[in-house]
mmCIF file of C-alpha atoms in Angstrom:
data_model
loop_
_atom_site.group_PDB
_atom_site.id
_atom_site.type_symbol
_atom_site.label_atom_id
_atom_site.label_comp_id
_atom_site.label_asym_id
_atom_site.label_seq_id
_atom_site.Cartn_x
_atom_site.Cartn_y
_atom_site.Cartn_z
ATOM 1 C CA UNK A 53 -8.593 -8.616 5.803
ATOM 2 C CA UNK A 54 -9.693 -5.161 7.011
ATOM 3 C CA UNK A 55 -9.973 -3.316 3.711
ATOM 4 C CA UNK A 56 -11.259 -0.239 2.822
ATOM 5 C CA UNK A 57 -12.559 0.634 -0.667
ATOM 6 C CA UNK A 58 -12.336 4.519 -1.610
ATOM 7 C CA UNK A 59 -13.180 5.890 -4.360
ATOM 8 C CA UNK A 60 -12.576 8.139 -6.784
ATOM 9 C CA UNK A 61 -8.829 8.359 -6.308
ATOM 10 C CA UNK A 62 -8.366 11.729 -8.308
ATOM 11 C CA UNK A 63 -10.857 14.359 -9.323
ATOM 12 C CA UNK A 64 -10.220 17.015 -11.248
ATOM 13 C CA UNK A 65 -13.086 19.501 -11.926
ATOM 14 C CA UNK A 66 -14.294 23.227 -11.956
ATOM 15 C CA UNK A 67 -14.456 25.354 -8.971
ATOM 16 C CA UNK A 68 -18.522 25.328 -8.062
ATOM 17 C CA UNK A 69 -18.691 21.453 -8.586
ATOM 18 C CA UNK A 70 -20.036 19.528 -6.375
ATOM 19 C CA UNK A 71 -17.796 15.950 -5.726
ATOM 20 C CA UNK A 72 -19.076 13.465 -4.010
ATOM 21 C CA UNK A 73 -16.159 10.744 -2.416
ATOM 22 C CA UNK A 74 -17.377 7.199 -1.536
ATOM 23 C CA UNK A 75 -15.603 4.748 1.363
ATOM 24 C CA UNK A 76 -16.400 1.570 1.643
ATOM 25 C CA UNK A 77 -15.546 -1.233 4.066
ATOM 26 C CA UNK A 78 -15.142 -4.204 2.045
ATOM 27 C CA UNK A 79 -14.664 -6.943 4.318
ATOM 28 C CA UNK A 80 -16.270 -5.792 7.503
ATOM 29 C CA UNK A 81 -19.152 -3.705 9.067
ATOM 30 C CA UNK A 82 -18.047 -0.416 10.356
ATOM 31 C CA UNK A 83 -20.608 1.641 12.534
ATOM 32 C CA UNK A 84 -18.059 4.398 12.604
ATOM 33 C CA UNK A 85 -16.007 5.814 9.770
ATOM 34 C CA UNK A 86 -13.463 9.049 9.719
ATOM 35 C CA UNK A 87 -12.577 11.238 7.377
ATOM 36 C CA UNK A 88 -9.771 13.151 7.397
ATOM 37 C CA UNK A 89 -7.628 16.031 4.882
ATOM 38 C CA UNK A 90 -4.161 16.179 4.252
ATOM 39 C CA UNK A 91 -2.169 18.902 3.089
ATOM 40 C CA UNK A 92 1.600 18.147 1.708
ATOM 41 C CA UNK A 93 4.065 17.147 3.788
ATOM 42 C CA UNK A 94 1.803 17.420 6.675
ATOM 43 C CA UNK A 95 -0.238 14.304 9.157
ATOM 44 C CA UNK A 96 -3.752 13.876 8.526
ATOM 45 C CA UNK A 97 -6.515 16.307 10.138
ATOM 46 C CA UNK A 98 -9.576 14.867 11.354
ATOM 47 C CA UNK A 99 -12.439 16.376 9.606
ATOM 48 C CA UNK A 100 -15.563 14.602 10.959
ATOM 49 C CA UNK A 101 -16.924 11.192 12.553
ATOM 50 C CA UNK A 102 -18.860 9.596 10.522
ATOM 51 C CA UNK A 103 -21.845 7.499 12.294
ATOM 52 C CA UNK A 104 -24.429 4.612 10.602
ATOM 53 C CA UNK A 105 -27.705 6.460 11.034
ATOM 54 C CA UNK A 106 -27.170 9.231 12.857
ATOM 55 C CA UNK A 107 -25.449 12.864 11.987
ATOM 56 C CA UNK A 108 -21.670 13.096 11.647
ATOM 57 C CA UNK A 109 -19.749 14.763 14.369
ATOM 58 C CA UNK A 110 -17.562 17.343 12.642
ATOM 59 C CA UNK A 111 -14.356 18.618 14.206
ATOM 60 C CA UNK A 112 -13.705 22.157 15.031
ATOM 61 C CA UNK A 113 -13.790 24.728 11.819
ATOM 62 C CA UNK A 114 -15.081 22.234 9.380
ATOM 63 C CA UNK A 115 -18.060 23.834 7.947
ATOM 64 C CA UNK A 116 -20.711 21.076 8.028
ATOM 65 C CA UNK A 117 -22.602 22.491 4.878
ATOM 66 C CA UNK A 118 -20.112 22.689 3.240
ATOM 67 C CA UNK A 119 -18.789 19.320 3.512
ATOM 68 C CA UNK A 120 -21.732 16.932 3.614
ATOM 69 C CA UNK A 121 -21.977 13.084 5.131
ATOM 70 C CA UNK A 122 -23.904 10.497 5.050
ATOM 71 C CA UNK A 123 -23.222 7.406 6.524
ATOM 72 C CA UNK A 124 -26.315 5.251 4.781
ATOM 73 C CA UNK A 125 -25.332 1.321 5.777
ATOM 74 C CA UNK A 126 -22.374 -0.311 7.883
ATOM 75 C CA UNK A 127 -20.245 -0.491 4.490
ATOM 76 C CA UNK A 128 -20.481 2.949 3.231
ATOM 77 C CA UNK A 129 -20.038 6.481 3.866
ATOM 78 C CA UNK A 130 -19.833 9.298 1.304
ATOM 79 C CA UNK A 131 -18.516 12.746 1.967
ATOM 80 C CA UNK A 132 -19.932 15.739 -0.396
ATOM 81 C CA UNK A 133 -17.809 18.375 -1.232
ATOM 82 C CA UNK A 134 -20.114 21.026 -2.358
ATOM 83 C CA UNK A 135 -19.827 23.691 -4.706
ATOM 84 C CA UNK A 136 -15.814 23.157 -4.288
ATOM 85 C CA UNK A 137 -13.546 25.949 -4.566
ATOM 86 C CA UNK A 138 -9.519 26.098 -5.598
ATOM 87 C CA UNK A 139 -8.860 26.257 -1.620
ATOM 88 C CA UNK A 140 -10.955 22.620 -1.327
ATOM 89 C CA UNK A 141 -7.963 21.222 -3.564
ATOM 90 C CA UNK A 142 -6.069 18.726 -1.119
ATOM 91 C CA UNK A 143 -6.285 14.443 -0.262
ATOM 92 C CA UNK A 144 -8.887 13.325 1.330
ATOM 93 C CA UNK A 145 -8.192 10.248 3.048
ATOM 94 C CA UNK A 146 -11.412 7.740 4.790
ATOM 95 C CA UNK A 147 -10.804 5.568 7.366
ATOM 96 C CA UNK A 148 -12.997 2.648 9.174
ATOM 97 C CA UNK A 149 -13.199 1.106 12.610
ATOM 98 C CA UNK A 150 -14.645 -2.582 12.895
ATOM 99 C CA UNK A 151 -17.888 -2.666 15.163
ATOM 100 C CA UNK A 152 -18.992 -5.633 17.051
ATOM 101 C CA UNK A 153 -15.271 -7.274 18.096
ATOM 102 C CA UNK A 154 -14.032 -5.188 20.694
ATOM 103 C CA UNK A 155 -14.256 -1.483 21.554
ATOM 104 C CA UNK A 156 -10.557 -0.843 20.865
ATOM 105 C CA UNK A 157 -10.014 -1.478 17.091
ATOM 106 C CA UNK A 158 -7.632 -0.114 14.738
ATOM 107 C CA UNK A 159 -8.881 2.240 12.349
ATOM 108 C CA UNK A 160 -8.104 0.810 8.454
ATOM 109 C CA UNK A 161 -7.675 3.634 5.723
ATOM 110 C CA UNK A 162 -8.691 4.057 2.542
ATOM 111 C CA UNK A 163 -6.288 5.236 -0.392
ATOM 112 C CA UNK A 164 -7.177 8.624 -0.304
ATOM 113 C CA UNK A 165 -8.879 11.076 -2.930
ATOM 114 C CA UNK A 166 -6.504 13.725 -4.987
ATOM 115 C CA UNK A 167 -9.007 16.597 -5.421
ATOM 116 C CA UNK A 168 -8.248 19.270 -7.621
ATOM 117 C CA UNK A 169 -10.539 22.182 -8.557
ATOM 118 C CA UNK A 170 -9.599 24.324 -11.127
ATOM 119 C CA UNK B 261 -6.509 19.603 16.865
ATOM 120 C CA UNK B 262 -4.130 17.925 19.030
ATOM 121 C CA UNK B 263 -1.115 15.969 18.003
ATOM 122 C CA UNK B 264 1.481 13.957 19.430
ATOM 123 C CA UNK B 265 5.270 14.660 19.233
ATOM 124 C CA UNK B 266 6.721 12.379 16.831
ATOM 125 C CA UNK B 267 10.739 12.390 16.087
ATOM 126 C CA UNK B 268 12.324 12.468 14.334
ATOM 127 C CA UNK B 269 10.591 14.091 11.753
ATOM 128 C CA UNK B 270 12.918 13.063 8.943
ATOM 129 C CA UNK B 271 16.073 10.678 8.404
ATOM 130 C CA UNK B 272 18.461 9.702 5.866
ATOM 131 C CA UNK B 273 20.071 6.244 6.525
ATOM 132 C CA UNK B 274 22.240 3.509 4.692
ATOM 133 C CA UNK B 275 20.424 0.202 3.756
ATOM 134 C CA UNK B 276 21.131 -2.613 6.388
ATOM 135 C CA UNK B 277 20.794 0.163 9.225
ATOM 136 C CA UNK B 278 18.304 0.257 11.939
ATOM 137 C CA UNK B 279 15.693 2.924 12.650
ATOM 138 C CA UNK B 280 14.169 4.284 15.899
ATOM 139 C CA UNK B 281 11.603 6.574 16.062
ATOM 140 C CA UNK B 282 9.477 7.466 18.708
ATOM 141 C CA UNK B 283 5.819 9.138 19.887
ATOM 142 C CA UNK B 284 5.518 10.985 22.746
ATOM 143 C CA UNK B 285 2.504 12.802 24.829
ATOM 144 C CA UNK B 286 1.338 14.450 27.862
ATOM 145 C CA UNK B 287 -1.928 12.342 27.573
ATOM 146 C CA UNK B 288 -2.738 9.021 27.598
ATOM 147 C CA UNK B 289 -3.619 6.617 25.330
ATOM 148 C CA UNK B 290 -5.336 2.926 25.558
ATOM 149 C CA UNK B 291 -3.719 1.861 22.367
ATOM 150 C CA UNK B 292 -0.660 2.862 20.544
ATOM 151 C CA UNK B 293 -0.598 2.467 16.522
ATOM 152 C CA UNK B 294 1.690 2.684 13.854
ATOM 153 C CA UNK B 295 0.864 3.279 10.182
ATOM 154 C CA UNK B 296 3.281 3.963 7.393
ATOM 155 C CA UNK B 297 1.964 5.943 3.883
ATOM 156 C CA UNK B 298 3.645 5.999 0.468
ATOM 157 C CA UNK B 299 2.715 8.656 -1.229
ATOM 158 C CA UNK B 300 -0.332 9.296 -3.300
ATOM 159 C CA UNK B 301 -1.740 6.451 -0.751
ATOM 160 C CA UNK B 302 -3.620 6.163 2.592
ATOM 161 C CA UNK B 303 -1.571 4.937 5.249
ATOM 162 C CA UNK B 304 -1.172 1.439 6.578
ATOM 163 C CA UNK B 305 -1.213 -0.199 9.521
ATOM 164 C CA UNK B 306 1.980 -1.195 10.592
ATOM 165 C CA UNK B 307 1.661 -2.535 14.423
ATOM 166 C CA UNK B 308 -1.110 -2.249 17.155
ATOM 167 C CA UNK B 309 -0.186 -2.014 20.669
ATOM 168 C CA UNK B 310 -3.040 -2.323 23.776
ATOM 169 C CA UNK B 311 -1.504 -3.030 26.971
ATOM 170 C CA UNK B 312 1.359 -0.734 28.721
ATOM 171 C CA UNK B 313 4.700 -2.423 28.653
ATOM 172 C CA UNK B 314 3.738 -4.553 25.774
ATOM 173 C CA UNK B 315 6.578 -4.985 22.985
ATOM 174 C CA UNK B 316 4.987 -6.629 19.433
ATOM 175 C CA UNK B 317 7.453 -7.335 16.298
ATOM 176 C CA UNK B 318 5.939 -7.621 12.993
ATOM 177 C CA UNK B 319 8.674 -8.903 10.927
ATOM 178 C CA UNK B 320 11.202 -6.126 10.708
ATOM 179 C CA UNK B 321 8.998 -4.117 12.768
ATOM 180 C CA UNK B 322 9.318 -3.526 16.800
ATOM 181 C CA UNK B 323 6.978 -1.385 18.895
ATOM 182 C CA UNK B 324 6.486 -1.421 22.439
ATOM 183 C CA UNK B 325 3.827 0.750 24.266
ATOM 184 C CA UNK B 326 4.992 2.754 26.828
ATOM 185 C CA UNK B 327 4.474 1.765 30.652
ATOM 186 C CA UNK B 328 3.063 5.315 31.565
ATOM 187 C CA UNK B 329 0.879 4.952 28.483
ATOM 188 C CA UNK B 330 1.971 8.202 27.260
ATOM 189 C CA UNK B 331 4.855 7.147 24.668
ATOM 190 C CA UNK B 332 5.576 4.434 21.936
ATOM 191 C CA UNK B 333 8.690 3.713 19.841
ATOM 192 C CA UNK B 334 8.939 1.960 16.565
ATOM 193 C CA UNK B 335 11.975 -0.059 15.433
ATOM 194 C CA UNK B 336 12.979 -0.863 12.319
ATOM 195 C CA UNK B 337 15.858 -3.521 11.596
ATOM 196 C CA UNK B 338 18.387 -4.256 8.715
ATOM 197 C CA UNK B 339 16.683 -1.206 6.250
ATOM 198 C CA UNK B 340 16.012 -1.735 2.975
ATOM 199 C CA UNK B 341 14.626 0.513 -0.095
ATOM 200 C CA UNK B 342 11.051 0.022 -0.013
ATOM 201 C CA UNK B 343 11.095 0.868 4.212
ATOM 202 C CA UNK B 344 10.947 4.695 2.436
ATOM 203 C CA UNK B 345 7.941 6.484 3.383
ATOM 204 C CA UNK B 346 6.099 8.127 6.417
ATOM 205 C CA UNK B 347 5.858 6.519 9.146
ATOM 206 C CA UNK B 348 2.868 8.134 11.328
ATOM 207 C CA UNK B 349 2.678 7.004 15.211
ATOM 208 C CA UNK B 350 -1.493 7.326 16.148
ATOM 209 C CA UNK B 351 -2.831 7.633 19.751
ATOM 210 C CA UNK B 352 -6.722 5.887 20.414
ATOM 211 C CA UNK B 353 -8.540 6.173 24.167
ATOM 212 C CA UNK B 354 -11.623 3.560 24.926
ATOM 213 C CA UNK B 355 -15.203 4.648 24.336
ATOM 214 C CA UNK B 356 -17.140 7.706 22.738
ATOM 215 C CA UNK B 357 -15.865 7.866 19.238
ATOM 216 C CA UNK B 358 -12.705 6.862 19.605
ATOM 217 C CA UNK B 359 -10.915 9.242 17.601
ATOM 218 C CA UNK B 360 -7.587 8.478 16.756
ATOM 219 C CA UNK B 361 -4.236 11.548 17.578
ATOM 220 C CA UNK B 362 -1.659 11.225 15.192
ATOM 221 C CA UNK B 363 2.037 12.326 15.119
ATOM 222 C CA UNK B 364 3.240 14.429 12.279
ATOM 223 C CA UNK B 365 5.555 11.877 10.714
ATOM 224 C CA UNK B 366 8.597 10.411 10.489
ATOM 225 C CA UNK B 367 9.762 10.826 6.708
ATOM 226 C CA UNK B 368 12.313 8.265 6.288
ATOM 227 C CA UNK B 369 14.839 8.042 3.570
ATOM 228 C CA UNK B 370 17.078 4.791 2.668
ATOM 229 C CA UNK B 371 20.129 5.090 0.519
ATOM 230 C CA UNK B 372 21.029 1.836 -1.174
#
């Protein structure tokens, strides 16, 4: 149980794309997702709180235009890199916490997204 | 943002060996978790700890929360190949969002 879905895992485009990365809880609801960016060799960074139906919370010096989230249903949360530059190159990894058990649940991660702009 | 002090941050050992590695912080934490990612991949949970004191095995795997809430350690017994990886130790608190603190890693390395 407890999986997440995320997709695409690798993306390779042209610097001033915009990529859009999908997570989805496939086995549970999830009023609260996270995503997060990690650099090699290095633990994952928080980016922003994702919430169903209200605005993401986004953690310090992530630029909110610039990395755009929507959190549409309890299954699914997208995060829009736009107009992506070389220095937006790096995995982006989704996680989900279960709603409506407890208020103490494990978070359950995605597989990550290899983004690489050109 | 913050992190927790994980060590160590990288080991070599021989297959059939045991592992310790441990989380530590001047905060505390309701629940303790451990996750292990291969790479390319997101990480997995390993263990989830939720009461201070409490010691839960899964399999090969022993972790045990911390009585002042503010450490965890994770054993490993008898290594074996696929154990490689990074092993990632994750603080949670109760209410608001809930975000999660992780450690930077515990790269660990099994020679057969």
């Amino acid at each position: 149980g407890a999986v997440v879905s995320q997709h695409p895992s690798r993306v390779i485009c042209k610097s001033g794309t915009s990529v859009k990365i999908e997570c989805r809880s496939l086995d549970f609801q999830a009023t609260t997702m996270f995503w997060y960016r990690q650099f090699p060799k290095q633990s994952l960074m928080l980016m922003a709180t994702s919430n169903e139906g209200s605005k993401a919370t986004y953690e310090q010096g992530v630029e909110k235009d610039k990395f755009l989230i929507n959190h549409a249903s309890l299954t699914l949360s997208t995060l829009t890199v736009t107009s992506a530059h070389p220095e937006d190159s790096s995995f982006y990894i989704c996680s989900a916490q279960p709603s409506g058990v407890s208020d103490n649940q494990p978070q359950h991660f995605g597989d990550g997204t290899r983004l690489s702009i050109l | 943002g913050q992190q927790l002090n994980q060590s160590p941050q990288s080991m070599f050992i021989q297959e059939g060996e045991d592992v310790s590695m441990n989380c530590t912080s001047s905060s505390i934490f309701n629940t303790w978790l451990w996750y292990k990612q291969d790479p390319g991949e997101g990480p997995v949970l390993l263990i989830a700890l939720y009461k201070a004191g409490e010691l839960t095995s899964n399999g090969r795997l022993t972790a045990q929360f911390g009585i002042t809430r503010k450490d965890s350690f994770l054993n490993i017994s008898a290594s074996i190949p696929s154990d490689v990886g990074i092993y990632f130790c994750a603080g949670q608190r109760r209410g608001g969002y809930q975000k999660v603190t992780f450690g930077i890693g515990t790269k660990l390395q099994v020679i057969p």
